[in-house]
């Protein structure tokens, strides 16, 4: 029963390259989240301004959107291993630079903003290359398990990173968190270094046709592929309408009569649920109707968020947020698998670039939507209406594109 319920680790057992890549990403993800926390704390310590701290997110959003698309196009024109090495090296150097400025006592918030923007550029180049390698490292039937393991890696970073970062900052200050991140990237660099060459299939020499690959090619390809397009639209429906993150401070104070610790619990609950959902994902490999699984997961997310808005007990609100996080994990696993299986290899980089933009931009648009509705009405109404709007949007999308519910992994079609 444990083997069937827990995450399937077959890709880790059978593919040494995937195993090294997964381990390197897990370690570096913890370091990245430690650095993200340290930067926010340092900016607030320098400025005392919540607005200045909030600008950290804006400094990363624009480069992520622009270079996420561009990085995906680059990943379809060159050796993805080299591009991944370049991005990981840049991130390691920037973390070392953050440690240096902390040791030297540089009290310039502009330096931190600049580093955050450059980190986003390197991540946007690294992420599409790394993700588009996975279908070349494991067999097609192991893709759901590989994506579930990647989700475990990501959520380990989201849960362990901030906790470990907060401990290090409290005991040794920012320098320790930055140094850990710089050293942690050695695991990712080693994994990338050991990979074989990863040129796009069918073009080992890198022809002029490949060199002309562009962002617009990827968007035009996506326009004519309804199943792939629906996988992105489903995530946008969940994140734009059902993301309650901006409501946590107000709900913690008004609804649960709590404090900053309550805000922290609300923020951590979805990540904990996502991690549990990934750890107990052994069943995903037995599901073939991936489109239907995405639809059900998004509906579960929306209903959980609406229920969270109605909950009056903190423990119930935390459980519902954890359920939403688990549903989001299921959606991500199957959306990633659809994209990797249904797209040709020479388009995977650009589609991963679009994926980076959707994952980065959707929650931030959701913050704006939920905050605006809360300002006009109330935080409770915003959470409930957002969850229900997510459900309605997903049902409308499904009615307009019924073929997505029939998508079968045994015959993947874009």
PDB file of C-alpha atoms in Angstrom, residues 42-278:
ATOM      1  CA  UNK A  42      17.379  42.963   4.464  1.00  0.00           C
ATOM      2  CA  UNK A  43      15.370  45.392   2.303  1.00  0.00           C
ATOM      3  CA  UNK A  44      12.927  45.984   5.147  1.00  0.00           C
ATOM      4  CA  UNK A  45      15.786  46.455   7.621  1.00  0.00           C
ATOM      5  CA  UNK A  46      17.358  49.058   5.325  1.00  0.00           C
ATOM      6  CA  UNK A  47      14.168  50.947   4.475  1.00  0.00           C
ATOM      7  CA  UNK A  48      11.551  50.157   7.116  1.00  0.00           C
ATOM      8  CA  UNK A  49       9.052  50.306   4.237  1.00  0.00           C
ATOM      9  CA  UNK A  50       6.594  47.522   3.315  1.00  0.00           C
ATOM     10  CA  UNK A  51       6.268  49.171  -0.110  1.00  0.00           C
ATOM     11  CA  UNK A  52      10.025  48.944  -0.706  1.00  0.00           C
ATOM     12  CA  UNK A  53       9.904  45.305   0.339  1.00  0.00           C
ATOM     13  CA  UNK A  54       7.009  44.672  -2.045  1.00  0.00           C
ATOM     14  CA  UNK A  55       9.053  46.097  -4.922  1.00  0.00           C
ATOM     15  CA  UNK A  56      11.303  43.029  -4.657  1.00  0.00           C
ATOM     16  CA  UNK A  57       8.537  40.978  -6.298  1.00  0.00           C
ATOM     17  CA  UNK A  58       8.059  43.518  -9.070  1.00  0.00           C
ATOM     18  CA  UNK A  59      11.794  43.542  -9.782  1.00  0.00           C
ATOM     19  CA  UNK A  60      11.621  39.802 -10.473  1.00  0.00           C
ATOM     20  CA  UNK A  61       8.290  39.700 -12.329  1.00  0.00           C
ATOM     21  CA  UNK A  62       9.212  41.763 -15.394  1.00  0.00           C
ATOM     22  CA  UNK A  63      12.480  39.878 -16.148  1.00  0.00           C
ATOM     23  CA  UNK A  64      10.710  36.562 -15.570  1.00  0.00           C
ATOM     24  CA  UNK A  65       7.992  37.392 -18.093  1.00  0.00           C
ATOM     25  CA  UNK A  66      10.339  38.815 -20.745  1.00  0.00           C
ATOM     26  CA  UNK A  67      13.224  36.389 -20.410  1.00  0.00           C
ATOM     27  CA  UNK A  68      10.985  33.399 -19.642  1.00  0.00           C
ATOM     28  CA  UNK A  69       9.671  33.542 -23.202  1.00  0.00           C
ATOM     29  CA  UNK A  70      13.070  34.387 -24.651  1.00  0.00           C
ATOM     30  CA  UNK A  71      14.826  31.724 -22.590  1.00  0.00           C
ATOM     31  CA  UNK A  72      12.448  29.096 -23.920  1.00  0.00           C
ATOM     32  CA  UNK A  73      13.250  30.117 -27.499  1.00  0.00           C
ATOM     33  CA  UNK A  74      16.989  29.910 -26.765  1.00  0.00           C
ATOM     34  CA  UNK A  75      16.481  26.425 -25.283  1.00  0.00           C
ATOM     35  CA  UNK A  76      15.157  25.291 -28.680  1.00  0.00           C
ATOM     36  CA  UNK A  77      18.199  26.581 -30.570  1.00  0.00           C
ATOM     37  CA  UNK A  78      21.201  25.334 -28.580  1.00  0.00           C
ATOM     38  CA  UNK A  79      22.513  22.654 -26.267  1.00  0.00           C
ATOM     39  CA  UNK A  80      20.146  22.796 -23.282  1.00  0.00           C
ATOM     40  CA  UNK A  81      22.839  21.443 -20.998  1.00  0.00           C
ATOM     41  CA  UNK A  82      25.053  24.453 -21.748  1.00  0.00           C
ATOM     42  CA  UNK A  83      22.163  26.869 -21.263  1.00  0.00           C
ATOM     43  CA  UNK A  84      21.295  25.246 -17.946  1.00  0.00           C
ATOM     44  CA  UNK A  85      24.927  25.477 -16.854  1.00  0.00           C
ATOM     45  CA  UNK A  86      25.034  29.145 -17.805  1.00  0.00           C
ATOM     46  CA  UNK A  87      21.879  29.957 -15.822  1.00  0.00           C
ATOM     47  CA  UNK A  88      22.940  27.966 -12.738  1.00  0.00           C
ATOM     48  CA  UNK A  89      26.419  29.527 -12.801  1.00  0.00           C
ATOM     49  CA  UNK A  90      24.903  32.998 -12.973  1.00  0.00           C
ATOM     50  CA  UNK A  91      22.648  32.276  -9.995  1.00  0.00           C
ATOM     51  CA  UNK A  92      25.596  30.939  -7.965  1.00  0.00           C
ATOM     52  CA  UNK A  93      27.703  34.022  -8.762  1.00  0.00           C
ATOM     53  CA  UNK A  94      24.838  36.357  -7.812  1.00  0.00           C
ATOM     54  CA  UNK A  95      24.372  34.556  -4.479  1.00  0.00           C
ATOM     55  CA  UNK A  96      28.083  34.957  -3.797  1.00  0.00           C
ATOM     56  CA  UNK A  97      27.728  38.649  -4.666  1.00  0.00           C
ATOM     57  CA  UNK A  98      24.885  38.994  -2.167  1.00  0.00           C
ATOM     58  CA  UNK A  99      27.045  37.431   0.514  1.00  0.00           C
ATOM     59  CA  UNK A 100      29.890  39.813  -0.361  1.00  0.00           C
ATOM     60  CA  UNK A 101      27.701  42.923  -0.092  1.00  0.00           C
ATOM     61  CA  UNK A 102      26.373  41.715   3.267  1.00  0.00           C
ATOM     62  CA  UNK A 103      29.910  41.103   4.610  1.00  0.00           C
ATOM     63  CA  UNK A 104      31.085  44.489   3.325  1.00  0.00           C
ATOM     64  CA  UNK A 105      28.104  46.304   4.845  1.00  0.00           C
ATOM     65  CA  UNK A 106      26.851  47.804   1.584  1.00  0.00           C
ATOM     66  CA  UNK A 107      23.635  49.547   2.597  1.00  0.00           C
ATOM     67  CA  UNK A 108      22.222  50.223  -0.870  1.00  0.00           C
ATOM     68  CA  UNK A 109      18.786  48.819  -1.530  1.00  0.00           C
ATOM     69  CA  UNK A 110      19.264  49.491  -5.252  1.00  0.00           C
ATOM     70  CA  UNK A 111      22.006  46.859  -5.293  1.00  0.00           C
ATOM     71  CA  UNK A 112      19.571  44.304  -3.917  1.00  0.00           C
ATOM     72  CA  UNK A 113      16.928  45.232  -6.494  1.00  0.00           C
ATOM     73  CA  UNK A 114      19.475  44.864  -9.289  1.00  0.00           C
ATOM     74  CA  UNK A 115      20.589  41.453  -8.057  1.00  0.00           C
ATOM     75  CA  UNK A 116      16.968  40.276  -7.799  1.00  0.00           C
ATOM     76  CA  UNK A 117      16.342  41.320 -11.414  1.00  0.00           C
ATOM     77  CA  UNK A 118      19.487  39.523 -12.607  1.00  0.00           C
ATOM     78  CA  UNK A 119      18.515  36.418 -10.624  1.00  0.00           C
ATOM     79  CA  UNK A 120      15.171  36.411 -12.431  1.00  0.00           C
ATOM     80  CA  UNK A 121      16.975  36.606 -15.791  1.00  0.00           C
ATOM     81  CA  UNK A 122      19.225  33.652 -14.930  1.00  0.00           C
ATOM     82  CA  UNK A 123      16.286  31.636 -13.592  1.00  0.00           C
ATOM     83  CA  UNK A 124      14.267  32.386 -16.743  1.00  0.00           C
ATOM     84  CA  UNK A 125      17.123  31.024 -18.865  1.00  0.00           C
ATOM     85  CA  UNK A 126      17.775  28.016 -16.631  1.00  0.00           C
ATOM     86  CA  UNK A 127      14.228  26.793 -15.913  1.00  0.00           C
ATOM     87  CA  UNK A 128      12.966  26.141 -19.498  1.00  0.00           C
ATOM     88  CA  UNK A 129      16.224  24.384 -20.397  1.00  0.00           C
ATOM     89  CA  UNK A 130      16.120  22.187 -17.288  1.00  0.00           C
ATOM     90  CA  UNK A 131      12.439  21.254 -17.602  1.00  0.00           C
ATOM     91  CA  UNK A 132      12.658  20.483 -21.339  1.00  0.00           C
ATOM     92  CA  UNK A 133      15.438  17.975 -20.610  1.00  0.00           C
ATOM     93  CA  UNK A 134      13.224  15.682 -18.512  1.00  0.00           C
ATOM     94  CA  UNK A 135      11.480  13.872 -21.443  1.00  0.00           C
ATOM     95  CA  UNK A 136      14.967  12.994 -22.731  1.00  0.00           C
ATOM     96  CA  UNK A 137      16.037  11.533 -19.362  1.00  0.00           C
ATOM     97  CA  UNK A 138      13.091   9.252 -18.523  1.00  0.00           C
ATOM     98  CA  UNK A 139      10.672   7.129 -20.628  1.00  0.00           C
ATOM     99  CA  UNK A 140       7.290   8.625 -21.497  1.00  0.00           C
ATOM    100  CA  UNK A 141       5.442   6.344 -19.075  1.00  0.00           C
ATOM    101  CA  UNK A 142       7.552   7.718 -16.206  1.00  0.00           C
ATOM    102  CA  UNK A 143       6.826  11.402 -16.936  1.00  0.00           C
ATOM    103  CA  UNK A 144       3.974  11.732 -14.384  1.00  0.00           C
ATOM    104  CA  UNK A 145       6.203  10.257 -11.674  1.00  0.00           C
ATOM    105  CA  UNK A 146       9.133  12.478 -12.706  1.00  0.00           C
ATOM    106  CA  UNK A 147       6.934  15.592 -12.597  1.00  0.00           C
ATOM    107  CA  UNK A 148       5.563  14.565  -9.203  1.00  0.00           C
ATOM    108  CA  UNK A 149       9.136  14.254  -7.917  1.00  0.00           C
ATOM    109  CA  UNK A 150       9.964  17.673  -9.370  1.00  0.00           C
ATOM    110  CA  UNK A 151       6.985  19.071  -7.483  1.00  0.00           C
ATOM    111  CA  UNK A 152       8.326  17.470  -4.286  1.00  0.00           C
ATOM    112  CA  UNK A 153      11.633  19.224  -4.955  1.00  0.00           C
ATOM    113  CA  UNK A 154       9.964  22.600  -5.504  1.00  0.00           C
ATOM    114  CA  UNK A 155       7.780  22.390  -2.405  1.00  0.00           C
ATOM    115  CA  UNK A 156      10.658  21.203  -0.237  1.00  0.00           C
ATOM    116  CA  UNK A 157      12.302  24.488  -1.154  1.00  0.00           C
ATOM    117  CA  UNK A 158       9.132  26.464  -0.414  1.00  0.00           C
ATOM    118  CA  UNK A 159       8.710  24.896   3.035  1.00  0.00           C
ATOM    119  CA  UNK A 160      12.234  24.118   4.273  1.00  0.00           C
ATOM    120  CA  UNK A 161      13.952  27.136   2.669  1.00  0.00           C
ATOM    121  CA  UNK A 162      12.120  29.936   4.522  1.00  0.00           C
ATOM    122  CA  UNK A 163      12.266  28.082   7.854  1.00  0.00           C
ATOM    123  CA  UNK A 164      15.985  27.350   7.552  1.00  0.00           C
ATOM    124  CA  UNK A 165      16.629  30.832   6.208  1.00  0.00           C
ATOM    125  CA  UNK A 166      14.826  32.448   9.129  1.00  0.00           C
ATOM    126  CA  UNK A 167      16.874  30.374  11.574  1.00  0.00           C
ATOM    127  CA  UNK A 168      20.170  31.250   9.887  1.00  0.00           C
ATOM    128  CA  UNK A 169      19.318  34.948   9.684  1.00  0.00           C
ATOM    129  CA  UNK A 170      18.373  34.976  13.367  1.00  0.00           C
ATOM    130  CA  UNK A 171      21.598  33.269  14.459  1.00  0.00           C
ATOM    131  CA  UNK A 172      24.205  34.435  11.913  1.00  0.00           C
ATOM    132  CA  UNK A 173      22.522  37.243   9.895  1.00  0.00           C
ATOM    133  CA  UNK A 174      22.064  37.516   6.133  1.00  0.00           C
ATOM    134  CA  UNK A 175      25.577  36.395   5.195  1.00  0.00           C
ATOM    135  CA  UNK A 176      24.941  32.800   6.249  1.00  0.00           C
ATOM    136  CA  UNK A 177      21.805  32.457   4.108  1.00  0.00           C
ATOM    137  CA  UNK A 178      23.518  33.960   1.065  1.00  0.00           C
ATOM    138  CA  UNK A 179      26.604  31.780   1.490  1.00  0.00           C
ATOM    139  CA  UNK A 180      24.504  28.633   1.859  1.00  0.00           C
ATOM    140  CA  UNK A 181      22.720  29.455  -1.388  1.00  0.00           C
ATOM    141  CA  UNK A 182      25.995  30.027  -3.237  1.00  0.00           C
ATOM    142  CA  UNK A 183      27.397  26.701  -2.027  1.00  0.00           C
ATOM    143  CA  UNK A 184      24.103  24.862  -2.647  1.00  0.00           C
ATOM    144  CA  UNK A 185      24.310  25.698  -6.342  1.00  0.00           C
ATOM    145  CA  UNK A 186      27.372  23.452  -6.612  1.00  0.00           C
ATOM    146  CA  UNK A 187      24.976  20.467  -6.520  1.00  0.00           C
ATOM    147  CA  UNK A 188      22.984  21.865  -9.452  1.00  0.00           C
ATOM    148  CA  UNK A 189      26.145  22.724 -11.379  1.00  0.00           C
ATOM    149  CA  UNK A 190      27.525  19.220 -10.857  1.00  0.00           C
ATOM    150  CA  UNK A 191      24.277  17.643 -12.072  1.00  0.00           C
ATOM    151  CA  UNK A 192      24.252  19.811 -15.205  1.00  0.00           C
ATOM    152  CA  UNK A 193      27.935  19.111 -15.860  1.00  0.00           C
ATOM    153  CA  UNK A 194      27.369  15.333 -15.832  1.00  0.00           C
ATOM    154  CA  UNK A 195      24.504  15.465 -18.345  1.00  0.00           C
ATOM    155  CA  UNK A 196      25.098  14.500 -21.977  1.00  0.00           C
ATOM    156  CA  UNK A 197      24.701  17.037 -24.748  1.00  0.00           C
ATOM    157  CA  UNK A 198      21.050  18.089 -25.061  1.00  0.00           C
ATOM    158  CA  UNK A 199      20.606  19.621 -28.513  1.00  0.00           C
ATOM    159  CA  UNK A 200      17.004  19.640 -29.816  1.00  0.00           C
ATOM    160  CA  UNK A 201      16.180  16.320 -31.474  1.00  0.00           C
ATOM    161  CA  UNK A 202      16.534  16.088 -35.233  1.00  0.00           C
ATOM    162  CA  UNK A 203      19.054  18.918 -35.404  1.00  0.00           C
ATOM    163  CA  UNK A 204      22.311  17.776 -33.767  1.00  0.00           C
ATOM    164  CA  UNK A 205      24.459  20.322 -35.579  1.00  0.00           C
ATOM    165  CA  UNK A 206      22.299  23.356 -34.870  1.00  0.00           C
ATOM    166  CA  UNK A 207      21.136  24.396 -38.319  1.00  0.00           C
ATOM    167  CA  UNK A 208      20.095  27.855 -39.480  1.00  0.00           C
ATOM    168  CA  UNK A 209      16.476  26.770 -39.216  1.00  0.00           C
ATOM    169  CA  UNK A 210      16.959  26.103 -35.519  1.00  0.00           C
ATOM    170  CA  UNK A 211      18.789  29.378 -35.092  1.00  0.00           C
ATOM    171  CA  UNK A 212      15.716  31.218 -36.331  1.00  0.00           C
ATOM    172  CA  UNK A 213      13.471  29.694 -33.646  1.00  0.00           C
ATOM    173  CA  UNK A 214      11.577  32.511 -31.984  1.00  0.00           C
ATOM    174  CA  UNK A 215       9.092  33.297 -29.278  1.00  0.00           C
ATOM    175  CA  UNK A 216       6.418  33.978 -31.912  1.00  0.00           C
ATOM    176  CA  UNK A 217       6.935  30.478 -33.343  1.00  0.00           C
ATOM    177  CA  UNK A 218       6.049  29.033 -29.951  1.00  0.00           C
ATOM    178  CA  UNK A 219       2.978  31.237 -29.528  1.00  0.00           C
ATOM    179  CA  UNK A 220       1.761  30.395 -33.038  1.00  0.00           C
ATOM    180  CA  UNK A 221       2.292  26.690 -32.298  1.00  0.00           C
ATOM    181  CA  UNK A 222       0.299  27.027 -29.079  1.00  0.00           C
ATOM    182  CA  UNK A 223      -2.548  28.815 -30.876  1.00  0.00           C
ATOM    183  CA  UNK A 224      -3.244  25.748 -33.006  1.00  0.00           C
ATOM    184  CA  UNK A 225      -2.882  23.172 -30.202  1.00  0.00           C
ATOM    185  CA  UNK A 226      -6.085  23.256 -28.090  1.00  0.00           C
ATOM    186  CA  UNK A 227      -5.011  20.706 -25.478  1.00  0.00           C
ATOM    187  CA  UNK A 228      -1.756  22.476 -24.720  1.00  0.00           C
ATOM    188  CA  UNK A 229      -3.519  25.832 -24.733  1.00  0.00           C
ATOM    189  CA  UNK A 230      -6.143  24.554 -22.307  1.00  0.00           C
ATOM    190  CA  UNK A 231      -3.460  23.373 -19.882  1.00  0.00           C
ATOM    191  CA  UNK A 232      -2.231  26.968 -19.589  1.00  0.00           C
ATOM    192  CA  UNK A 233      -5.727  28.479 -19.455  1.00  0.00           C
ATOM    193  CA  UNK A 234      -6.726  26.099 -16.653  1.00  0.00           C
ATOM    194  CA  UNK A 235      -3.827  27.300 -14.519  1.00  0.00           C
ATOM    195  CA  UNK A 236      -4.626  30.941 -15.241  1.00  0.00           C
ATOM    196  CA  UNK A 237      -8.258  30.359 -14.191  1.00  0.00           C
ATOM    197  CA  UNK A 238      -7.042  28.935 -10.876  1.00  0.00           C
ATOM    198  CA  UNK A 239      -4.389  31.543 -10.145  1.00  0.00           C
ATOM    199  CA  UNK A 240      -6.040  34.744 -11.400  1.00  0.00           C
ATOM    200  CA  UNK A 241      -9.427  34.131  -9.758  1.00  0.00           C
ATOM    201  CA  UNK A 242      -8.607  31.815  -6.874  1.00  0.00           C
ATOM    202  CA  UNK A 243      -5.275  33.025  -5.465  1.00  0.00           C
ATOM    203  CA  UNK A 244      -5.989  34.307  -1.902  1.00  0.00           C
ATOM    204  CA  UNK A 245      -2.403  35.176  -0.898  1.00  0.00           C
ATOM    205  CA  UNK A 246      -2.953  38.948  -0.767  1.00  0.00           C
ATOM    206  CA  UNK A 247      -5.873  38.413   1.634  1.00  0.00           C
ATOM    207  CA  UNK A 248      -3.900  36.573   4.323  1.00  0.00           C
ATOM    208  CA  UNK A 249      -2.902  39.615   6.431  1.00  0.00           C
ATOM    209  CA  UNK A 250      -6.443  41.014   6.522  1.00  0.00           C
ATOM    210  CA  UNK A 251      -8.092  37.637   7.147  1.00  0.00           C
ATOM    211  CA  UNK A 252      -5.596  36.804   9.893  1.00  0.00           C
ATOM    212  CA  UNK A 253      -6.493  40.014  11.714  1.00  0.00           C
ATOM    213  CA  UNK A 254     -10.204  40.411  10.977  1.00  0.00           C
ATOM    214  CA  UNK A 255     -11.475  36.854  10.612  1.00  0.00           C
ATOM    215  CA  UNK A 256      -9.157  34.869  12.898  1.00  0.00           C
ATOM    216  CA  UNK A 257      -8.175  37.689  15.326  1.00  0.00           C
ATOM    217  CA  UNK A 258      -4.540  36.681  15.000  1.00  0.00           C
ATOM    218  CA  UNK A 259      -1.190  38.333  14.397  1.00  0.00           C
ATOM    219  CA  UNK A 260       1.867  37.980  12.158  1.00  0.00           C
ATOM    220  CA  UNK A 261       2.240  34.349  13.241  1.00  0.00           C
ATOM    221  CA  UNK A 262      -1.247  33.638  11.915  1.00  0.00           C
ATOM    222  CA  UNK A 263      -0.287  35.187   8.578  1.00  0.00           C
ATOM    223  CA  UNK A 264       2.708  32.842   8.474  1.00  0.00           C
ATOM    224  CA  UNK A 265       0.490  29.823   9.107  1.00  0.00           C
ATOM    225  CA  UNK A 266      -1.897  30.832   6.332  1.00  0.00           C
ATOM    226  CA  UNK A 267       0.999  31.370   3.912  1.00  0.00           C
ATOM    227  CA  UNK A 268       2.596  28.021   4.787  1.00  0.00           C
ATOM    228  CA  UNK A 269      -0.575  25.899   4.604  1.00  0.00           C
ATOM    229  CA  UNK A 270      -0.855  25.690   0.770  1.00  0.00           C
ATOM    230  CA  UNK A 271       2.845  24.779   0.479  1.00  0.00           C
ATOM    231  CA  UNK A 272       2.472  22.049   3.107  1.00  0.00           C
ATOM    232  CA  UNK A 273      -0.557  20.672   1.274  1.00  0.00           C
ATOM    233  CA  UNK A 274       1.308  20.813  -2.034  1.00  0.00           C
ATOM    234  CA  UNK A 275       4.237  18.915  -0.533  1.00  0.00           C
ATOM    235  CA  UNK A 276       1.946  16.243   0.921  1.00  0.00           C
ATOM    236  CA  UNK A 277       0.135  15.980  -2.402  1.00  0.00           C
ATOM    237  CA  UNK A 278       3.436  15.365  -4.164  1.00  0.00           C
TER     238      UNK A 278
END
